[in-house]
CSV table of C-alpha atoms and ligand atoms in Angstrom, one decimal:
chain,number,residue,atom,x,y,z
A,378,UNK,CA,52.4,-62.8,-12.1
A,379,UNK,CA,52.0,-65.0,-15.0
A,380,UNK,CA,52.2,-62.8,-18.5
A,381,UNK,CA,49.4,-64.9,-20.3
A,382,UNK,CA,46.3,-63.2,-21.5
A,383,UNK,CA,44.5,-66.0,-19.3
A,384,UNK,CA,44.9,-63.3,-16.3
A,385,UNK,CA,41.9,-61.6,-17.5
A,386,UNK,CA,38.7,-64.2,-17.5
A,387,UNK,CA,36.8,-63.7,-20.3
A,388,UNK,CA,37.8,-64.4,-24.3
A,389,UNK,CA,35.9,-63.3,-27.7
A,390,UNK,CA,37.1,-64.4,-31.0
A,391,UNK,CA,36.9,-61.7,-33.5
A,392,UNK,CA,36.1,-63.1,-36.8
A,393,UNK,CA,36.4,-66.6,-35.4
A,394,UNK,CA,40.0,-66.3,-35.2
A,395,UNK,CA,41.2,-63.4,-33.4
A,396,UNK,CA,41.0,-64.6,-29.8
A,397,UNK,CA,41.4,-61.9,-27.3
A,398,UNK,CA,40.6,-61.0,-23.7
A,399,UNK,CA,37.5,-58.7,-23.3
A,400,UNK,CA,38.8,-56.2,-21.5
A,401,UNK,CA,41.3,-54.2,-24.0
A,402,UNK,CA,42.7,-51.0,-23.8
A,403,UNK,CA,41.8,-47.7,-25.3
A,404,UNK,CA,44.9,-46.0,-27.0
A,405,UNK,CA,42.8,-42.7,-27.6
A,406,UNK,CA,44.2,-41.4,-24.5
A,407,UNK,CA,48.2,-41.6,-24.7
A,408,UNK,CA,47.9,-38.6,-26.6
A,409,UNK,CA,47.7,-34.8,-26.1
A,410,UNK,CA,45.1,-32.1,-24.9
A,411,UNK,CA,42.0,-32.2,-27.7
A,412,UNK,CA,43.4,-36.2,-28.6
A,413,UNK,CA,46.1,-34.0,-31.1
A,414,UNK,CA,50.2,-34.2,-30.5
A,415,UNK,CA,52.2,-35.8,-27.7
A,416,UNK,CA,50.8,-36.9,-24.3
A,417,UNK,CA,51.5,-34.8,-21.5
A,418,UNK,CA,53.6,-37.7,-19.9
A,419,UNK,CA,55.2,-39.6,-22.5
A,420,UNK,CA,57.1,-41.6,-20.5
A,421,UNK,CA,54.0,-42.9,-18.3
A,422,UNK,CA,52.0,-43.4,-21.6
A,423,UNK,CA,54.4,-45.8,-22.7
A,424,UNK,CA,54.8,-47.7,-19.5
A,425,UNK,CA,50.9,-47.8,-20.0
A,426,UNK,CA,51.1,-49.4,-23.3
A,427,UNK,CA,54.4,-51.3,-22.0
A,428,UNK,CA,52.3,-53.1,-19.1
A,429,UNK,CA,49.0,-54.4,-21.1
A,430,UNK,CA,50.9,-57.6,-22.0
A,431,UNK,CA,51.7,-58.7,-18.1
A,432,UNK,CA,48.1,-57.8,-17.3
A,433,UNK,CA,47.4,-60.2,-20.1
A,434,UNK,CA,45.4,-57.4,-22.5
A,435,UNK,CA,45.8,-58.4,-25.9
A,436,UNK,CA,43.4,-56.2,-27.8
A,437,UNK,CA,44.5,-52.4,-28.4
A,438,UNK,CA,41.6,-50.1,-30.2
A,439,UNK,CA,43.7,-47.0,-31.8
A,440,UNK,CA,42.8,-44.9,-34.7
A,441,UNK,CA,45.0,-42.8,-37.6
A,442,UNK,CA,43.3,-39.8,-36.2
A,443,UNK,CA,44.5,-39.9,-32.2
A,444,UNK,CA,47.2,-38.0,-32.7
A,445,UNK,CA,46.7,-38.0,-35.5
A,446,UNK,CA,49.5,-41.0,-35.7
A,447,UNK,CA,51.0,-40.4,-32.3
A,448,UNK,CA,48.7,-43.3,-30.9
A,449,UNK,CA,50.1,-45.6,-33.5
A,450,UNK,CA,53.4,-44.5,-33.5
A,451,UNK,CA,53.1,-44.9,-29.3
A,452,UNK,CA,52.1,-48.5,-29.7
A,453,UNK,CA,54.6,-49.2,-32.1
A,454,UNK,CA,57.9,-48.0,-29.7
A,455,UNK,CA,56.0,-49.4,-26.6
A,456,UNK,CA,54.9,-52.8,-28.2
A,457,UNK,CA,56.6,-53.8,-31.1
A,458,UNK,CA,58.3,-56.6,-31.8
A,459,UNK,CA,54.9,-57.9,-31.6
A,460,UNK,CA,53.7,-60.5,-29.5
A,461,UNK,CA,52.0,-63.3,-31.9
A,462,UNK,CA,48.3,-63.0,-29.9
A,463,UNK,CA,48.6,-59.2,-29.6
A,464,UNK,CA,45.2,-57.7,-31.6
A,465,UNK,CA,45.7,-53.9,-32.9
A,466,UNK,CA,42.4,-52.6,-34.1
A,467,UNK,CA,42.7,-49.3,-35.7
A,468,UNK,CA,40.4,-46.8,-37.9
A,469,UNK,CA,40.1,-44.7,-40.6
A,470,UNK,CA,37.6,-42.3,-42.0
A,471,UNK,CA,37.9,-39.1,-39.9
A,472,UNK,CA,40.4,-36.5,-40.8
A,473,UNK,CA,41.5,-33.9,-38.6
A,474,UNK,CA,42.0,-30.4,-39.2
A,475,UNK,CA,42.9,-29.4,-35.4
A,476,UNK,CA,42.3,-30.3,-31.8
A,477,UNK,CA,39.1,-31.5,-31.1
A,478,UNK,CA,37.6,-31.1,-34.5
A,479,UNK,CA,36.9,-34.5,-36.6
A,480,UNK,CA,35.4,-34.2,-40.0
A,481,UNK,CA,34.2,-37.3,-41.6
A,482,UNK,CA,36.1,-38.2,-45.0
A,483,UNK,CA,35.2,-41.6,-46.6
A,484,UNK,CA,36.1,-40.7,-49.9
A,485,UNK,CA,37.8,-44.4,-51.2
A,486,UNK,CA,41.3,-42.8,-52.1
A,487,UNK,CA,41.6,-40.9,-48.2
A,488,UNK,CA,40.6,-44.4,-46.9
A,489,UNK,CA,43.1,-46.6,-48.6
A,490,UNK,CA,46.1,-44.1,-48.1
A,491,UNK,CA,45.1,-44.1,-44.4
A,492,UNK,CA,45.8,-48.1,-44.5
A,493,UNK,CA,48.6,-47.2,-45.8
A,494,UNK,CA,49.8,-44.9,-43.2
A,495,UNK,CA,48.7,-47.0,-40.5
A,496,UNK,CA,50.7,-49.9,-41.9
A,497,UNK,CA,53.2,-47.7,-42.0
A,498,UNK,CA,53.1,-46.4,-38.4
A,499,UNK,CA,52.0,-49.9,-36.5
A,500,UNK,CA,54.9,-51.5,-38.4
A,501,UNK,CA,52.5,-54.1,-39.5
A,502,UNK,CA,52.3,-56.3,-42.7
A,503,UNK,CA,48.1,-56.5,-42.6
A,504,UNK,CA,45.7,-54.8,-40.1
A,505,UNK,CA,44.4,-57.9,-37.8
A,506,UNK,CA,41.1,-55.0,-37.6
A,507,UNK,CA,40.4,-52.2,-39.4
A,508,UNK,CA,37.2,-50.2,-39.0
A,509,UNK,CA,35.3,-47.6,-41.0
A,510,UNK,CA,35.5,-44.6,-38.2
A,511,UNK,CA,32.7,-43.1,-39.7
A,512,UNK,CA,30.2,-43.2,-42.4
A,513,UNK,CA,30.7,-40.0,-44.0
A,514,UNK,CA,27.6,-38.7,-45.3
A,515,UNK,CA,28.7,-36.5,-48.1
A,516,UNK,CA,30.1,-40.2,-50.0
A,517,UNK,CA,27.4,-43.1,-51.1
A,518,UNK,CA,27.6,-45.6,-48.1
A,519,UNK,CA,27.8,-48.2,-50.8
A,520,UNK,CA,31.0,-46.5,-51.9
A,521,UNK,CA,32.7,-46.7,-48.2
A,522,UNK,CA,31.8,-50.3,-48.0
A,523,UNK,CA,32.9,-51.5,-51.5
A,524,UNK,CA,36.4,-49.7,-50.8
A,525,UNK,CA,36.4,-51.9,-47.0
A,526,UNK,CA,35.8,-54.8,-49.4
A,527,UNK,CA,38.7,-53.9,-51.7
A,528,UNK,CA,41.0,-53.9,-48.1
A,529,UNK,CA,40.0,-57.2,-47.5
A,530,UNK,CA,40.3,-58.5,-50.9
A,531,UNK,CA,43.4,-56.8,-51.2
A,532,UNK,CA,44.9,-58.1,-48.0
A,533,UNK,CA,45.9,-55.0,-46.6
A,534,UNK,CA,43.5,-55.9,-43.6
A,535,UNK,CA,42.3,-59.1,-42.1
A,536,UNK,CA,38.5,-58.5,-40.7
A,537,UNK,CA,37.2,-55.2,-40.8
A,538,UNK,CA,34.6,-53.5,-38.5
A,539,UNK,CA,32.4,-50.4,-38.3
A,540,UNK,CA,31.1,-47.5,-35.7
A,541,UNK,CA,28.6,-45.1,-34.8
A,542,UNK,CA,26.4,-46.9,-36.9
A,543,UNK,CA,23.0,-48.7,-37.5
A,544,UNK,CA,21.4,-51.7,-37.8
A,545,UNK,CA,20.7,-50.3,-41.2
A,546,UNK,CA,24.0,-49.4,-41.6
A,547,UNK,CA,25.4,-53.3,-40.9
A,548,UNK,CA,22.5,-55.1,-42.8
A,549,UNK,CA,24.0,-52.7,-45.6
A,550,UNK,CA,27.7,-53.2,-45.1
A,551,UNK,CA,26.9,-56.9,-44.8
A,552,UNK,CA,26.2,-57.2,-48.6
A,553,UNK,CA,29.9,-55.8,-49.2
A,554,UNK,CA,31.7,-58.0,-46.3
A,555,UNK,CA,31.8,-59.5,-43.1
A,556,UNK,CA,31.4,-57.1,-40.5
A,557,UNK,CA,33.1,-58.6,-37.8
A,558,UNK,CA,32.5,-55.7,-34.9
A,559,UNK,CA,30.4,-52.7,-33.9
A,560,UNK,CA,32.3,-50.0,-32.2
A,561,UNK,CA,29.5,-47.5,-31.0
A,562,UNK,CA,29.0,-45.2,-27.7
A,563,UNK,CA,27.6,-47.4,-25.0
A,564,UNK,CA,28.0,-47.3,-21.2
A,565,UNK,CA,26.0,-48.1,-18.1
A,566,UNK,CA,24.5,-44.4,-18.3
A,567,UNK,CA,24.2,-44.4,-22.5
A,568,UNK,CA,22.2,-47.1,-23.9
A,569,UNK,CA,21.3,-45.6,-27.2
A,570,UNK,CA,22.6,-48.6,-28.6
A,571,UNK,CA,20.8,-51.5,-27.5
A,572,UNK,CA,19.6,-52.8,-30.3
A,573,UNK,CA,22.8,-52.9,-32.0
A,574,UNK,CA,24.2,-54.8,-29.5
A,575,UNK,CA,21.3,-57.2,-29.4
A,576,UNK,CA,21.6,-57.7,-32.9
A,577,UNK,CA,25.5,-58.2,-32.7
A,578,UNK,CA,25.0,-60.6,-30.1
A,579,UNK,CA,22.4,-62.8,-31.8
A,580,UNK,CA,24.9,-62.8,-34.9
A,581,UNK,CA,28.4,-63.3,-32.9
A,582,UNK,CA,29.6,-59.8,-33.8
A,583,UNK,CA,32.2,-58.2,-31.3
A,584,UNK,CA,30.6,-55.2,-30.2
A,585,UNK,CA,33.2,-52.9,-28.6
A,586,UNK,CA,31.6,-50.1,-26.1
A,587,UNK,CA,33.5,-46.7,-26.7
A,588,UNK,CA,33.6,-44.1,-23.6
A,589,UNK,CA,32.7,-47.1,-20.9
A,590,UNK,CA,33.3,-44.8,-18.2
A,591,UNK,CA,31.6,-42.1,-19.9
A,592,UNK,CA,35.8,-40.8,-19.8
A,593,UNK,CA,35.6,-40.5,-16.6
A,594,UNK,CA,32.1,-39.7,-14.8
A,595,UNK,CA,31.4,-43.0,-14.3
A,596,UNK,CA,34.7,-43.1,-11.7
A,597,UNK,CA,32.5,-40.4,-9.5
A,598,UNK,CA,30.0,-43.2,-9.1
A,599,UNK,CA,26.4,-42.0,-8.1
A,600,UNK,CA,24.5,-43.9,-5.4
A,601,UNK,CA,23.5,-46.8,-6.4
A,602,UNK,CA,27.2,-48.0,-8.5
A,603,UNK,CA,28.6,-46.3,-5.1
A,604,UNK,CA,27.0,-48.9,-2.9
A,605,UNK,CA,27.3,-51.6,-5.0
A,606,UNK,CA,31.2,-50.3,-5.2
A,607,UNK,CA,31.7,-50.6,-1.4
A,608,UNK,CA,30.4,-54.0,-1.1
A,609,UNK,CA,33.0,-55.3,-3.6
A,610,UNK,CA,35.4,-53.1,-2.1
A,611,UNK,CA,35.8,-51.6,-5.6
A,612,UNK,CA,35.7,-48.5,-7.7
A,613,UNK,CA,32.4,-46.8,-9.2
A,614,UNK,CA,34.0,-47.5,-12.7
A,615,UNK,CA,35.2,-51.3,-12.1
A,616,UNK,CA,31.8,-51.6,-11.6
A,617,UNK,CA,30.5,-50.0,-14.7
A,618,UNK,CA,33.3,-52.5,-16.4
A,619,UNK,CA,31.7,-55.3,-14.6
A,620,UNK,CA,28.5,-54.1,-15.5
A,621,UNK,CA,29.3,-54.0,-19.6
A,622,UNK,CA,30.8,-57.3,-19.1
A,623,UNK,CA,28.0,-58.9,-18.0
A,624,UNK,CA,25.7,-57.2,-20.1
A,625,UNK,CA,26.7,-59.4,-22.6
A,626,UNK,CA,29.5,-62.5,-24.4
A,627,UNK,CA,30.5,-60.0,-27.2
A,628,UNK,CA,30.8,-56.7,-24.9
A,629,UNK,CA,34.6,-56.0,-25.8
A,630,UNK,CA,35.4,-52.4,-23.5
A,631,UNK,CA,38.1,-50.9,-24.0
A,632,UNK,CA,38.5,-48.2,-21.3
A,633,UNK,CA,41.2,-45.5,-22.3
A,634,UNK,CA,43.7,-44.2,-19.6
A,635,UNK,CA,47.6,-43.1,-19.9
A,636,UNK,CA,48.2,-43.9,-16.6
A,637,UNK,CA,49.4,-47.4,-15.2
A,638,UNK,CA,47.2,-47.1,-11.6
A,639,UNK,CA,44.3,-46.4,-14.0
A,640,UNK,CA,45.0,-49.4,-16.4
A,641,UNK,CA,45.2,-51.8,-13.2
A,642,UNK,CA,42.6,-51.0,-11.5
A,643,UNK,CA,40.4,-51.5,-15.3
A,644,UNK,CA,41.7,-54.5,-16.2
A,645,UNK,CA,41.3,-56.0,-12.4
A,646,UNK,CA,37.4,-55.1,-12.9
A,647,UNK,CA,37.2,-57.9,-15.0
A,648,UNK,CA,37.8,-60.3,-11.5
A,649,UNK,CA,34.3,-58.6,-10.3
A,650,UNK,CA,31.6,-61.2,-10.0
A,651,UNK,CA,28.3,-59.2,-9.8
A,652,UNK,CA,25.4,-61.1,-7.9
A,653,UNK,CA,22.2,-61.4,-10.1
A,654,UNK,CA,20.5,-58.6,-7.8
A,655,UNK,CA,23.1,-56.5,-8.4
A,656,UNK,CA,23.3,-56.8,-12.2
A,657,UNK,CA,19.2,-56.2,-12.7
A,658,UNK,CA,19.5,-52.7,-10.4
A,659,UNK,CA,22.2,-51.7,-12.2
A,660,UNK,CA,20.2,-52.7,-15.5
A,661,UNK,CA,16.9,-50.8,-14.2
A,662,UNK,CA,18.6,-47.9,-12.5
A,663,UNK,CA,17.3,-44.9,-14.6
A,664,UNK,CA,20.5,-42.8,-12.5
A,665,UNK,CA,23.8,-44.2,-11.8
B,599,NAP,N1,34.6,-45.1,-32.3
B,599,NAP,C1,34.6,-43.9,-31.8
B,599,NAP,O1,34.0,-43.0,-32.4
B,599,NAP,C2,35.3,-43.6,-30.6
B,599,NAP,C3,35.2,-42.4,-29.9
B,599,NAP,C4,35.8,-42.2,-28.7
B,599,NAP,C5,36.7,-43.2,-28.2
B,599,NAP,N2,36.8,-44.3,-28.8
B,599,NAP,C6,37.7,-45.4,-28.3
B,599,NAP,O2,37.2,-45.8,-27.1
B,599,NAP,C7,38.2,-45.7,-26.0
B,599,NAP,C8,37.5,-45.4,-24.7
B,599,NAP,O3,36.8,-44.2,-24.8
B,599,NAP,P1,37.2,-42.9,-24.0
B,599,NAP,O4,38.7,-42.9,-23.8
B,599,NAP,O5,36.6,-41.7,-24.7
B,599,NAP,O6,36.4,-42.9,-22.7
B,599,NAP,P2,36.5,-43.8,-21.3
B,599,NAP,O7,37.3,-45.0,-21.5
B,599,NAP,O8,35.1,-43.9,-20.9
B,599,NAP,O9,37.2,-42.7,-20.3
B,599,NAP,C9,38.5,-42.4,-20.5
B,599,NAP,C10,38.7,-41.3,-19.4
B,599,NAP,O10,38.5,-41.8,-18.1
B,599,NAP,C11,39.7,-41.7,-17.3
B,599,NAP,N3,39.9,-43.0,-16.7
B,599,NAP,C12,40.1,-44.2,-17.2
B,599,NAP,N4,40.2,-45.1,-16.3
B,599,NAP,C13,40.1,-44.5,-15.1
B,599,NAP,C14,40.1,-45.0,-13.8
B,599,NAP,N5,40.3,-46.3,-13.5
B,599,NAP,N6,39.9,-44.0,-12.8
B,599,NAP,C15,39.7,-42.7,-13.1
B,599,NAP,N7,39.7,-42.3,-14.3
B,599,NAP,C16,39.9,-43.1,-15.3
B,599,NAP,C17,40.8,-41.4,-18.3
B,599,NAP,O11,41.7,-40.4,-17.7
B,599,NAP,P3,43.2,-40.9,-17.3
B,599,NAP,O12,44.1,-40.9,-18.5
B,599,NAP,O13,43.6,-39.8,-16.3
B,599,NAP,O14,43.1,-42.2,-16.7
B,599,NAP,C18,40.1,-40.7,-19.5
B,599,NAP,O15,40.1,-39.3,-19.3
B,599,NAP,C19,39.1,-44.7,-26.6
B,599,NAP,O16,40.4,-44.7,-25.9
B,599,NAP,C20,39.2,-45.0,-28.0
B,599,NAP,O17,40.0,-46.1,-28.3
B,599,NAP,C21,36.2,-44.6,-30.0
């Protein structure tokens, strides 16, 4: 096996520079029970993380909250020194007061010390991609996007993206930057945000699919990604990957796992070639 990211067909340039593979990784899910502490298996998290670059993944989405910091630290003993096409994409804008609670917090201090931290933690110089978590309702949107124009401006981060949000939301952000990707729910069974993605894919903005396997009920597979599994002689969820990829030239999934059978078998999803047929009844299936 070669270790170039030309094992996975299929490139997107963030920001018209960042070229990686579209299908990344997830690094929500090396961490523990409720995304808070230590993984369960530390040791196979890290092989996870240790294996992306021979499967030729080279675009990691973590967070300052998973963990909060484990993730980053994780990727940091895994990964670094760096590899020069590697793309870490990391967050901030959600604090965390315990497992499984996330509060938004976009007031501009929280944000930039969060830079900071994450910095800090990846063992970076500049964030290649830094997106607003979430817009937090109780701070003037304009004051969250003016701070994610003071990163940029301050080179503290490279491109800068967004999530959960709007078309309102981008046009909005776009008078303060560049927004150079969407990060918002979106999966074969959850299309909520179709117009987002329309609209990122008419202006060349990566749009990055969180919980593409809906974490993990899209693996069950109902009858129709079942039967369209067998004929591939593939999994329910490769073919929910194949699916998003399709779907679109800026789909950028990035399934989570912390196992390395799990990370194969999502990255190898990217080989699936589905037939036209097959795409539109997945597209019109009203039950997968
Ligand atoms: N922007 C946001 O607000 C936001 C919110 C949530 C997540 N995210 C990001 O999106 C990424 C993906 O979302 P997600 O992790 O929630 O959901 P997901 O990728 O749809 O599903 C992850 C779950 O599916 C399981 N899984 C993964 N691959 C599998 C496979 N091949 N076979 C069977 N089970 C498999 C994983 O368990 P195992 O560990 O056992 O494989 C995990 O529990 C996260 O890692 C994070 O980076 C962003």
């Amino acid at each position: 096996m070669t270790n170039t990211a030309s094992n996975v067909p299929g490139r997107f340039v963030i920001g018209g520079e960042l070229e990686v593979a579209r299908i990344g990784f997830g690094a929500m899910r090396i961490t523990g029970r409720g995304i808070w502490g230590e993984p369960t298996d530390r040791a196979e998290a890290l092989r996870t993380l240790r294996e992306l670059p021979d499967l030729g993944v080279n675009f990691v989405d973590t967070a300052d909250s998973y963990g909060p910091g484990i993730s980053e630290m994780l990727i940091r003993e895994a990964l670094a020194p760096y590899r020069h096409d590697l793309v870490i994409a990391t967050k901030g804008g959600l604090a965390r007061t315990g497992p499984d609670q996330w509060k938004p917090l976009g007031r501009p201090e929280y944000l930039i010390q969060q830079v900071h931290q994450s910095l800090r933690l990846l063992g970076v110089e500049q964030i290649a991609l830094w997106q607003l978590h979430r817009i937090d309702p109780a701070v003037p949107r304009d004051e969250q996007f003016g701070t994610v124009q003071y990163l940029l401006d301050s080179g503290l981060i490279r491109y800068a993206g967004l999530s959960e949000v709007s078309l309102d939301d981008i046009e909005a952000a776009s008078k303060y930057f560049s927004v150079a990707t969407v990060q918002n729910r979106y999966n074969l069974a959850d299309r909520s945000s179709e117009a987002v993605l329309n609209f990122c894919a008419r202006h060349g903005i990566g749009f990055i699919p969180w919980y593409p396997l809906a974490a993990g009920a899209l693996t069950e597979g109902g009858s129709i990604l079942s039967r369209i599994a067998q004929r591939h002689n593939a999994k329910p969820s490769q073919i929910a990957l194949a699916w998003l990829l399709r779907r679109s030239p800026v789909m950028l999934p990035i399934p989570g796992t912390a196992r390395v059978a799990h990370l194969r078998e999502n990255v190898a999803a990217a080989r699936i070639e589905l037939s036209d047929a097959e795409f539109d009844a997945l597209s019109q299936a009203s039950e997968v």
